[in-house]
Coordinates of C-alpha atoms and ligand atoms in Angstrom, one line a residue:
M22 CA 13.6 -19.5 -8.1
P23 CA 12.3 -17.7 -11.2
G24 CA 15.9 -17.4 -12.4
S25 CA 16.4 -15.5 -15.7
P26 CA 13.1 -15.6 -17.5
V27 CA 13.0 -15.6 -21.3
R28 CA 12.0 -12.1 -22.2
R29 CA 9.1 -13.0 -24.5
M30 CA 5.4 -13.0 -24.2
A31 CA 4.9 -14.2 -27.8
D32 CA 2.6 -11.5 -29.1
A33 CA 3.1 -8.6 -31.5
A34 CA 2.6 -5.8 -28.9
W35 CA 5.3 -7.2 -26.6
D36 CA 7.7 -8.0 -29.5
A37 CA 7.4 -4.5 -30.8
L38 CA 8.6 -3.2 -27.4
V39 CA 11.4 -5.7 -27.3
A40 CA 12.5 -4.4 -30.7
H41 CA 12.1 -0.8 -29.6
A42 CA 13.9 -1.0 -26.3
P43 CA 17.5 -0.9 -27.6
H44 CA 16.7 2.4 -29.4
V45 CA 15.8 4.1 -26.1
R46 CA 18.3 2.2 -23.8
D47 CA 21.2 4.2 -25.3
R48 CA 19.5 7.5 -25.4
T49 CA 19.9 10.0 -22.5
L50 CA 17.2 12.1 -21.1
K51 CA 19.2 15.1 -22.3
E52 CA 18.9 13.8 -25.8
L53 CA 15.2 13.0 -25.5
F54 CA 14.5 16.5 -24.3
A55 CA 16.6 17.9 -27.1
T56 CA 14.8 15.9 -29.8
E57 CA 11.3 16.0 -28.4
P58 CA 10.9 19.6 -27.3
D59 CA 7.2 19.1 -26.4
R60 CA 8.1 16.7 -23.6
A61 CA 6.8 19.3 -21.1
R62 CA 3.4 18.0 -22.3
M63 CA 4.1 14.7 -20.6
H64 CA 1.8 15.3 -17.7
V65 CA -1.7 14.3 -16.6
E66 CA -4.0 15.9 -14.0
A67 CA -6.9 14.2 -12.3
A68 CA -8.5 13.8 -8.9
G69 CA -6.4 16.7 -7.5
W70 CA -3.1 15.1 -8.5
Y71 CA -0.6 16.3 -11.2
L72 CA 1.7 13.6 -12.6
D73 CA 4.7 14.9 -14.5
Y74 CA 6.5 12.0 -16.3
A75 CA 8.6 14.0 -18.7
K76 CA 11.8 12.9 -16.9
Q77 CA 11.1 9.2 -17.7
R78 CA 13.2 7.4 -20.2
V79 CA 10.5 7.0 -22.7
S80 CA 10.1 8.5 -26.1
T81 CA 6.8 9.4 -27.8
E82 CA 7.2 6.1 -29.7
T83 CA 7.7 4.2 -26.4
K84 CA 4.5 5.6 -25.1
R85 CA 2.6 4.6 -28.2
L86 CA 3.9 1.0 -28.0
L87 CA 3.2 0.7 -24.3
L88 CA -0.4 1.9 -24.9
A89 CA -0.7 -0.6 -27.7
L90 CA 0.4 -3.3 -25.2
V91 CA -2.2 -2.4 -22.7
E92 CA -4.9 -2.3 -25.3
A93 CA -3.8 -5.7 -26.6
R94 CA -4.2 -7.0 -23.0
D95 CA -7.7 -5.5 -22.9
L96 CA -7.1 -3.5 -19.8
R97 CA -10.3 -1.6 -20.5
G98 CA -12.3 -4.8 -20.5
R99 CA -10.7 -5.9 -17.3
I100 CA -11.4 -2.6 -15.5
D101 CA -15.1 -2.9 -16.5
A102 CA -15.2 -6.5 -15.3
M103 CA -13.8 -5.4 -11.9
F104 CA -16.3 -2.6 -11.6
R105 CA -19.2 -5.0 -12.5
G106 CA -18.1 -7.3 -9.7
E107 CA -16.9 -10.2 -11.8
H108 CA -14.7 -12.8 -10.1
I109 CA -11.4 -11.4 -11.5
N110 CA -9.6 -12.9 -8.5
V111 CA -9.7 -16.2 -10.2
T112 CA -7.6 -18.3 -7.8
E113 CA -9.9 -17.5 -4.9
D114 CA -13.0 -17.2 -7.1
R115 CA -13.8 -13.8 -5.7
A116 CA -14.9 -10.4 -6.9
V117 CA -12.5 -7.5 -6.4
L118 CA -14.5 -4.7 -5.2
H119 CA -12.5 -2.3 -3.0
V120 CA -13.8 0.3 -5.5
A121 CA -17.3 -0.4 -4.0
L122 CA -16.1 0.7 -0.6
R123 CA -15.8 4.3 -1.8
M124 CA -18.9 4.5 -4.1
P125 CA -21.2 7.3 -2.9
K126 CA -24.4 6.5 -1.1
G127 CA -27.3 5.8 -3.4
T128 CA -25.1 4.2 -6.1
Q129 CA -26.2 0.6 -6.8
L130 CA -23.9 -2.3 -7.5
V131 CA -25.6 -5.7 -7.4
V132 CA -23.2 -8.6 -7.1
D133 CA -24.5 -12.1 -6.6
G134 CA -28.0 -10.7 -5.8
V135 CA -26.8 -8.2 -3.1
D136 CA -26.5 -4.4 -3.4
V137 CA -22.9 -4.2 -2.1
V138 CA -22.9 -0.4 -2.0
A139 CA -25.9 -0.4 0.4
E140 CA -24.1 -2.9 2.6
V141 CA -21.0 -0.7 2.6
H142 CA -22.9 2.3 3.7
R143 CA -24.8 0.3 6.4
V144 CA -21.4 -0.5 8.0
L145 CA -20.0 3.0 7.4
D146 CA -23.0 4.4 9.2
R147 CA -22.5 2.0 12.1
M148 CA -18.8 3.0 12.2
S149 CA -19.7 6.7 12.2
T150 CA -22.1 6.3 15.0
F151 CA -19.6 4.4 17.1
A152 CA -16.7 6.8 16.3
S153 CA -18.8 9.8 17.2
A154 CA -19.9 8.2 20.5
V155 CA -16.3 7.5 21.4
R156 CA -15.1 11.0 20.3
D157 CA -17.9 12.8 22.1
G158 CA -17.5 10.7 25.3
S159 CA -20.9 9.0 25.2
H160 CA -19.3 5.6 24.8
V161 CA -17.3 5.2 27.9
G162 CA -15.1 2.4 29.3
H163 CA -16.2 -0.2 31.9
T164 CA -15.5 2.1 34.8
G165 CA -17.3 5.0 33.2
R166 CA -14.1 6.8 32.1
R167 CA -13.9 8.4 28.7
I168 CA -11.9 6.5 26.0
R169 CA -8.7 8.4 25.3
N170 CA -6.5 5.6 23.8
V171 CA -7.2 3.5 20.8
V172 CA -4.9 0.5 20.0
N173 CA -5.4 -1.2 16.6
I174 CA -4.2 -4.8 16.6
G175 CA -3.7 -6.3 13.1
I176 CA -1.0 -7.1 10.6
G177 CA -0.4 -6.7 6.9
G178 CA -3.4 -5.1 5.3
S179 CA -5.1 -4.9 8.7
D180 CA -2.3 -2.7 10.0
L181 CA -0.3 -1.0 7.3
G182 CA -3.2 1.0 5.8
P183 CA -4.7 2.4 9.0
A184 CA -1.2 3.0 10.5
M185 CA -0.1 4.8 7.3
A186 CA -3.3 6.9 7.0
Y187 CA -3.2 7.8 10.7
D188 CA 0.3 9.3 10.3
A189 CA -0.6 10.9 7.0
L190 CA -3.7 12.6 8.5
H191 CA -2.3 13.3 12.0
S192 CA -2.8 17.0 11.3
Y193 CA -6.6 16.3 11.2
S194 CA -6.7 14.0 14.2
R195 CA -7.9 14.5 17.8
R196 CA -5.0 15.6 19.9
D197 CA -6.6 14.6 23.2
M198 CA -6.6 10.9 22.1
R199 CA -3.7 8.6 21.6
F200 CA -3.6 6.1 18.7
R201 CA -1.2 3.1 18.6
F202 CA -0.8 0.3 16.1
V203 CA 0.4 -3.2 17.1
S204 CA 1.3 -5.8 14.5
N205 CA 4.4 -7.8 15.3
V206 CA 4.2 -11.1 17.3
D207 CA 7.3 -9.8 19.0
G208 CA 6.0 -9.0 22.5
A209 CA 8.0 -5.8 22.4
D210 CA 5.5 -4.3 20.0
L211 CA 2.5 -4.6 22.3
I212 CA 4.4 -3.8 25.4
D213 CA 5.7 -0.6 23.9
A214 CA 2.2 0.3 22.6
L215 CA 0.7 -0.1 26.0
E216 CA 3.3 1.9 27.8
G217 CA 1.7 4.8 29.7
L218 CA -1.8 3.8 28.8
D219 CA -4.6 3.5 31.4
A220 CA -6.7 0.4 30.7
A221 CA -9.8 2.1 31.9
E222 CA -9.4 4.6 29.0
T223 CA -8.3 2.2 26.3
L224 CA -10.2 0.7 23.4
F225 CA -8.7 -2.2 21.4
I226 CA -9.7 -2.7 17.8
V227 CA -8.8 -6.3 16.8
S228 CA -8.6 -6.1 13.0
S229 CA -8.3 -9.3 11.0
K230 CA -10.1 -10.2 7.8
T231 CA -9.8 -13.9 8.6
F232 CA -9.6 -13.7 12.4
T233 CA -7.2 -16.6 12.2
T234 CA -3.9 -14.7 11.9
L235 CA -1.4 -16.0 14.5
E236 CA 0.2 -12.6 15.3
T237 CA -3.1 -10.7 15.7
L238 CA -4.8 -13.4 17.8
S239 CA -1.8 -13.8 20.0
N240 CA -1.5 -10.0 20.5
A241 CA -5.3 -9.7 21.1
R242 CA -5.1 -12.4 23.8
A243 CA -2.2 -10.6 25.5
A244 CA -4.1 -7.3 25.3
R245 CA -7.2 -9.0 26.8
A246 CA -5.2 -10.4 29.7
W247 CA -3.6 -6.9 30.3
L248 CA -7.0 -5.2 30.3
L249 CA -8.6 -7.8 32.6
A250 CA -5.7 -7.7 35.0
A251 CA -5.9 -3.9 35.2
L252 CA -9.7 -3.8 35.6
G253 CA -10.1 -6.4 38.3
G254 CA -10.8 -9.4 36.0
D255 CA -14.4 -8.6 35.3
E256 CA -15.1 -10.2 31.9
A257 CA -17.9 -7.7 31.3
A258 CA -15.2 -5.1 30.6
I259 CA -14.4 -6.8 27.3
A260 CA -17.6 -5.5 25.7
K261 CA -16.7 -1.9 26.4
H262 CA -13.0 -2.1 25.5
F263 CA -12.8 -4.5 22.6
V264 CA -14.3 -4.3 19.1
A265 CA -13.5 -6.5 16.2
V266 CA -13.2 -5.8 12.5
S267 CA -13.5 -8.9 10.4
T268 CA -15.3 -11.0 7.7
N269 CA -15.5 -14.0 10.1
A270 CA -18.2 -13.6 12.7
E271 CA -17.8 -17.2 13.9
K272 CA -14.1 -16.7 14.8
V273 CA -14.8 -13.3 16.4
A274 CA -17.4 -15.0 18.7
E275 CA -15.1 -17.9 19.4
F276 CA -12.4 -15.4 20.5
G277 CA -14.8 -13.9 23.0
I278 CA -15.9 -10.6 21.4
D279 CA -19.6 -10.2 21.1
T280 CA -20.5 -9.9 17.4
A281 CA -22.7 -6.9 18.3
N282 CA -19.3 -5.2 18.7
M283 CA -18.0 -6.4 15.3
F284 CA -17.7 -4.2 12.2
E285 CA -17.9 -6.4 9.2
F286 CA -16.5 -6.4 5.7
W287 CA -16.6 -8.9 2.9
D288 CA -14.5 -11.5 1.1
W289 CA -14.4 -9.3 -2.0
V290 CA -12.1 -6.9 -0.1
G291 CA -8.5 -8.0 -0.3
G292 CA -6.5 -7.5 2.9
R293 CA -4.1 -5.0 1.3
Y294 CA -7.1 -3.2 -0.3
S295 CA -9.0 -2.9 2.9
M296 CA -8.1 0.4 4.5
W297 CA -11.4 1.9 3.1
S298 CA -13.5 -0.7 4.9
A299 CA -14.1 -1.0 8.6
I300 CA -10.4 -1.8 8.8
G301 CA -10.1 2.0 8.7
L302 CA -12.1 2.3 12.0
S303 CA -9.0 3.6 13.9
V304 CA -8.5 6.3 11.3
M305 CA -12.1 7.3 11.5
L306 CA -11.8 7.5 15.3
A307 CA -8.8 9.8 14.9
V308 CA -10.0 12.1 12.1
G309 CA -13.8 11.8 12.5
P310 CA -16.4 10.4 10.1
D311 CA -16.5 13.5 7.8
N312 CA -12.7 13.4 7.1
F313 CA -12.9 9.6 6.6
R314 CA -15.6 10.1 4.0
D315 CA -13.4 12.7 2.3
L316 CA -10.7 10.0 2.1
L317 CA -13.2 7.7 0.4
A318 CA -14.3 10.5 -1.9
G319 CA -10.7 11.1 -3.0
A320 CA -10.3 7.4 -3.8
H321 CA -13.6 7.4 -5.6
A322 CA -12.5 10.4 -7.8
M323 CA -9.4 8.4 -8.8
D324 CA -11.5 5.3 -9.4
E325 CA -13.7 7.3 -11.8
H326 CA -10.7 8.7 -13.5
F327 CA -9.2 5.2 -13.9
R328 CA -12.5 3.8 -15.2
T329 CA -13.3 6.6 -17.7
A330 CA -10.2 8.5 -18.8
P331 CA -8.5 7.6 -22.1
L332 CA -5.7 5.2 -21.4
D333 CA -3.1 7.8 -22.7
A334 CA -4.2 10.4 -20.1
N335 CA -4.9 8.1 -17.2
I336 CA -2.6 8.5 -14.1
P337 CA -2.7 4.9 -12.8
V338 CA -2.3 3.4 -16.3
I339 CA 0.7 5.6 -17.1
M340 CA 2.3 4.7 -13.7
G341 CA 1.8 1.0 -14.5
L342 CA 3.1 1.3 -18.0
L343 CA 6.2 3.1 -16.9
C344 CA 6.8 0.4 -14.3
C345 CA 6.4 -2.3 -16.9
W346 CA 8.8 -0.5 -19.2
Y347 CA 11.6 -0.4 -16.6
R348 CA 11.0 -3.8 -15.2
D349 CA 10.6 -5.8 -18.4
F350 CA 12.5 -3.8 -21.0
L351 CA 15.3 -1.8 -19.2
D352 CA 16.1 -4.5 -16.5
A353 CA 15.2 -2.4 -13.4
Q354 CA 14.4 -4.5 -10.4
T355 CA 13.3 -1.8 -7.9
Q356 CA 11.2 1.3 -7.7
A357 CA 11.8 4.0 -5.1
V358 CA 9.0 6.0 -3.6
V359 CA 10.2 9.3 -2.0
P360 CA 7.4 11.5 -0.5
Y361 CA 8.5 15.0 0.4
A362 CA 6.1 15.1 3.3
N363 CA 7.0 13.7 6.7
A364 CA 3.4 12.6 7.2
L365 CA 3.8 10.0 4.5
V366 CA 6.6 8.3 6.4
K367 CA 4.8 5.0 6.2
L368 CA 3.7 5.2 2.6
P369 CA 6.7 3.2 1.2
S370 CA 5.9 0.3 3.7
Y371 CA 2.3 0.4 2.8
L372 CA 3.1 0.3 -1.0
Q373 CA 5.5 -2.6 -0.4
Q374 CA 2.6 -4.8 0.6
L375 CA 0.3 -3.4 -2.0
E376 CA 2.7 -3.9 -4.9
M377 CA 4.8 -6.8 -3.8
E378 CA 2.1 -9.0 -2.3
S379 CA -0.1 -8.2 -5.4
N380 CA 2.4 -8.6 -8.2
G381 CA 5.1 -10.9 -6.8
K382 CA 3.8 -13.8 -8.8
S383 CA 5.4 -16.3 -11.3
V384 CA 2.3 -18.1 -12.5
R385 CA -0.4 -16.6 -14.8
T386 CA -4.1 -16.9 -14.2
D387 CA -4.3 -19.8 -16.6
G388 CA -1.7 -21.7 -14.6
S389 CA 1.2 -21.3 -17.1
P390 CA 4.5 -19.9 -15.8
V391 CA 5.2 -16.2 -16.3
D392 CA 8.1 -15.8 -18.7
V393 CA 9.0 -12.2 -18.1
P394 CA 10.0 -10.3 -14.9
T395 CA 7.1 -9.3 -12.7
G396 CA 6.6 -7.3 -9.5
E397 CA 9.1 -4.6 -8.8
I398 CA 10.8 -4.3 -5.4
V399 CA 9.3 -1.1 -3.8
W400 CA 11.3 0.8 -1.2
G401 CA 11.9 4.4 -0.1
T402 CA 11.8 6.9 2.7
V403 CA 10.7 10.5 3.1
G404 CA 12.7 13.3 1.5
T405 CA 14.8 15.1 2.4
N406 CA 16.1 12.4 4.8
G407 CA 16.8 9.9 1.9
Q408 CA 19.1 12.5 0.3
H409 CA 21.5 12.1 3.1
A410 CA 21.5 8.3 3.0
Y411 CA 20.9 6.4 -0.2
F412 CA 20.7 9.1 -2.8
Q413 CA 24.4 8.9 -3.4
L414 CA 23.7 5.5 -5.1
L415 CA 20.9 7.0 -7.0
H416 CA 23.1 9.7 -8.4
Q417 CA 26.3 7.9 -9.1
G418 CA 25.7 4.2 -8.6
T419 CA 25.5 1.5 -11.3
T420 CA 21.9 0.5 -10.7
L421 CA 18.9 1.8 -12.5
V422 CA 16.2 2.9 -9.9
P423 CA 13.2 4.7 -11.3
I424 CA 11.7 7.1 -8.6
D425 CA 8.3 8.4 -7.7
F426 CA 8.7 11.8 -6.1
I427 CA 5.6 13.0 -4.2
G428 CA 5.1 16.6 -3.0
F429 CA 2.5 19.2 -2.1
D430 CA 2.0 22.9 -2.9
R431 CA 1.1 23.7 0.7
P432 CA 1.8 22.2 4.1
Q433 CA -1.0 20.6 6.1
P434 CA -3.0 22.7 8.5
D435 CA -0.8 23.6 11.6
R436 CA 2.3 22.2 9.9
E437 CA 3.8 25.4 8.6
L438 CA 7.2 26.5 9.9
G439 CA 8.8 29.6 8.4
D440 CA 10.0 29.0 4.8
Q441 CA 10.5 25.2 5.4
Q442 CA 7.8 24.2 2.9
D443 CA 9.6 26.0 0.1
L444 CA 12.9 24.4 1.1
L445 CA 11.3 21.0 1.1
V446 CA 9.8 21.4 -2.4
A447 CA 12.9 23.0 -3.7
N448 CA 14.8 19.9 -2.7
L449 CA 12.3 17.6 -4.5
F450 CA 12.5 19.5 -7.7
A451 CA 16.3 19.8 -7.4
Q452 CA 16.7 16.0 -6.9
A453 CA 14.5 15.2 -9.9
E454 CA 16.5 17.6 -12.1
G455 CA 19.9 16.6 -10.9
L456 CA 19.1 12.9 -11.3
A457 CA 17.8 13.4 -14.8
F458 CA 20.5 15.8 -16.2
G459 CA 23.5 15.4 -13.9
T460 CA 26.5 17.7 -14.1
D461 CA 27.4 19.7 -17.2
D462 CA 31.0 20.7 -16.5
P463 CA 33.7 19.0 -18.6
S464 CA 36.4 20.2 -16.3
L465 CA 35.2 18.0 -13.3
P466 CA 37.2 15.1 -12.2
P467 CA 35.4 11.7 -12.9
Y468 CA 34.4 11.2 -9.3
R469 CA 32.5 14.5 -9.3
V470 CA 30.6 13.8 -12.5
M471 CA 26.9 13.0 -12.1
P472 CA 26.0 11.1 -15.3
G473 CA 22.3 11.9 -15.0
N474 CA 19.8 9.9 -17.0
R475 CA 18.2 8.7 -13.8
P476 CA 14.4 8.7 -14.4
S477 CA 11.7 9.9 -12.1
S478 CA 8.0 11.0 -12.0
T479 CA 6.8 13.8 -9.9
L480 CA 3.3 13.6 -8.3
M481 CA 2.0 16.9 -6.9
A482 CA -1.2 17.8 -5.1
S483 CA -2.2 21.1 -3.4
Q484 CA -2.2 19.7 0.1
L485 CA -2.1 16.4 1.9
T486 CA -5.8 16.3 2.7
P487 CA -7.9 13.2 3.4
F488 CA -9.2 13.5 -0.2
A489 CA -5.7 13.8 -1.7
L490 CA -4.5 10.8 0.3
G491 CA -7.4 8.7 -0.9
A492 CA -6.8 9.6 -4.5
L493 CA -3.1 8.9 -4.2
V494 CA -3.5 5.4 -2.7
A495 CA -6.2 4.5 -5.2
A496 CA -3.8 5.5 -8.0
Y497 CA -1.3 3.0 -6.8
E498 CA -4.0 0.3 -6.4
H499 CA -4.9 0.8 -10.0
K500 CA -1.3 0.9 -11.1
V501 CA -1.0 -2.5 -9.6
M502 CA -4.0 -3.8 -11.5
T503 CA -2.7 -2.3 -14.8
L504 CA 0.6 -4.3 -14.3
G505 CA -1.2 -7.5 -13.3
T506 CA -3.3 -7.2 -16.4
I507 CA -0.2 -6.8 -18.6
W508 CA 1.5 -9.8 -16.9
G509 CA -1.6 -11.9 -16.9
I510 CA -1.3 -12.7 -13.2
D511 CA -3.8 -12.6 -10.3
S512 CA -2.9 -9.4 -8.4
F513 CA -5.5 -10.2 -5.7
D514 CA -4.4 -13.5 -4.1
Q515 CA -1.4 -14.1 -1.9
W516 CA -0.7 -17.9 -1.8
G517 CA 3.0 -17.3 -1.4
V518 CA 2.6 -16.3 2.3
E519 CA 0.8 -19.5 3.2
L520 CA 3.7 -21.8 3.3
G521 CA 5.6 -19.7 5.9
K522 CA 2.5 -19.5 8.1
K523 CA 2.0 -23.3 8.1
L524 CA 5.7 -23.9 8.8
A525 CA 5.8 -21.4 11.7
Q526 CA 2.9 -23.1 13.4
K527 CA 4.6 -26.5 13.0
I528 CA 7.9 -25.2 14.4
A529 CA 6.2 -23.3 17.3
A530 CA 4.7 -26.7 18.4
E531 CA 8.1 -28.4 18.0
I532 CA 9.8 -25.7 20.1
A533 CA 7.2 -26.2 22.8
A534 CA 7.2 -30.1 22.7
A535 CA 8.8 -32.3 25.4
D536 CA 11.6 -33.7 23.1
D537 CA 13.1 -33.0 19.7
S538 CA 14.0 -36.5 18.6
D539 CA 11.6 -36.6 15.7
L540 CA 12.3 -33.3 13.9
A541 CA 12.0 -34.0 10.2
H542 CA 13.2 -30.7 8.6
D543 CA 16.3 -30.3 6.6
P544 CA 19.5 -30.6 8.7
S545 CA 20.1 -26.9 8.9
T546 CA 16.6 -26.2 10.3
N547 CA 16.7 -29.1 12.6
A548 CA 20.0 -27.9 14.1
L549 CA 18.6 -24.3 14.5
I550 CA 15.5 -25.6 16.3
R551 CA 17.6 -27.8 18.6
R552 CA 20.1 -25.0 19.4
Y553 CA 17.3 -22.6 20.1
R554 CA 15.5 -25.1 22.4
R555 CA 18.8 -25.6 24.4
R556 CA 19.6 -21.9 24.8
S557 CA 16.1 -20.4 25.3
S558 CA 15.0 -22.6 28.1
Ligands
LIG28 O1 0.3 -11.8 4.9 C1 -0.8 -12.4 4.3 C2 -2.1 -11.7 4.7 O2 -3.1 -12.6 4.4 C3 -2.3 -10.4 4.1 O3 -2.7 -10.4 2.8 C4 -3.2 -9.8 5.1 O4 -3.3 -8.4 4.9 C5 -2.6 -10.2 6.4 O5 -2.1 -11.5 6.1 C6 -3.5 -10.1 7.6 O6 -4.6 -11.0 7.4 P1 -5.9 -10.9 8.3 O7 -6.5 -9.5 8.1 O8 -6.8 -12.0 7.9 O9 -5.4 -11.1 9.8

């Protein structure tokens, strides 16, 4: 366990923040607003998003010191290195080029002798052709019936991005098609997803960067058996009903999907940064190639903002600095994300993988142990639902939880119901205000007092369009990189999940084995395995 790290990073920029923190820790947002009347200027606007961070517990001096920290860490140099395609994912010796996935056609980025943008657009064009053929009915199933159901099988980055984006952009999607997302190795997930589907009208997208992931392969095998059973066992049906998205052509072929039906991506795309690649095929099928390209355009607009805007007026940089401030200097462990848009219901789960798999690290890129807290715990649900669940703790509890509120000026097309949009946004603004300033009535009994001083940012865009979604997700990606740079960690590997995968495979074999006499785990695990073997057979 990382335990209680020593809060030092042994450099002047960090030490200045350590010395400064006690001066802000005891000041309330009310006091900060009273002494810094120009706090309303604490906002930035870019790529269609407006970030208001005036209700954060930072003074002008805090901001100056945080910016000095990120300059001392050479964030600008690291951003440039990423955009040049340098191998900044050092533990895997890979470039980190999800930004190339949204570069416009005609841009050139040569990495290791290959123009990666040309490659990206070659695959995007193939995806568009395929998606259009399915959508217009020219690609039909094995029996000649039109494809009306699309089931994406993947997990982690091969599931959360498309599933989140599909929900977010449902308003733009085909209503005569059904889209389902299967991830869990729990058979209930696939069984529920297949409920009511006609195999003759169903397309499976098996999405896996490595094509070795246990859950995905196991679900894909079960889906294959379901399809063949329904279509009379003719193996030729696979070609019409299964496509693969992967970097691993060999494993795709080994599984039995013709690589002509594979949409590729590259090892310089991390799993949790891959929704912009062919991993987004299900989203493209739902919203169409033009809307998918708008999603990419929004992300690219945020990329350009991150790459070129001054650090003190840079949305992802400010988001990252605020997170570092709370995590490292004010002892916050978590960060809530509360979108006031039902379509963003899966955004908190998506961000959990993005932020926690990226920055949940305790070793620096040079191999030395991290000696400050890293990686905040991300959680949240949509507003207003959260207000009637956990907001009580946010208002009156004893834990500091910085919040990102997310809202829109207008509802999505076809999502307007009377004055409900105004009520939704009124609630967002009310919560941010109430949390920051609390109650102001000295006659209230203690249990009715809201102390306030609970910080939040508010992110607003005009509407939840594909462009706005792309820009929002890219902002969080770059926030993650900003933090990784400050902490000196590799935000692009995920070695921590490997141990669990290996152990699960070993235990699965032990559960299936003829006898359990040679189990060599700890006594607790041995007993659990034996008990399960007895009771499950
Ligand atoms: O959980 C670890 C992980 O490697 C994630 O980073 C990744 O998104 C997920 O598994 C799925 O991996 P794959 O796309 O290779 O099946």
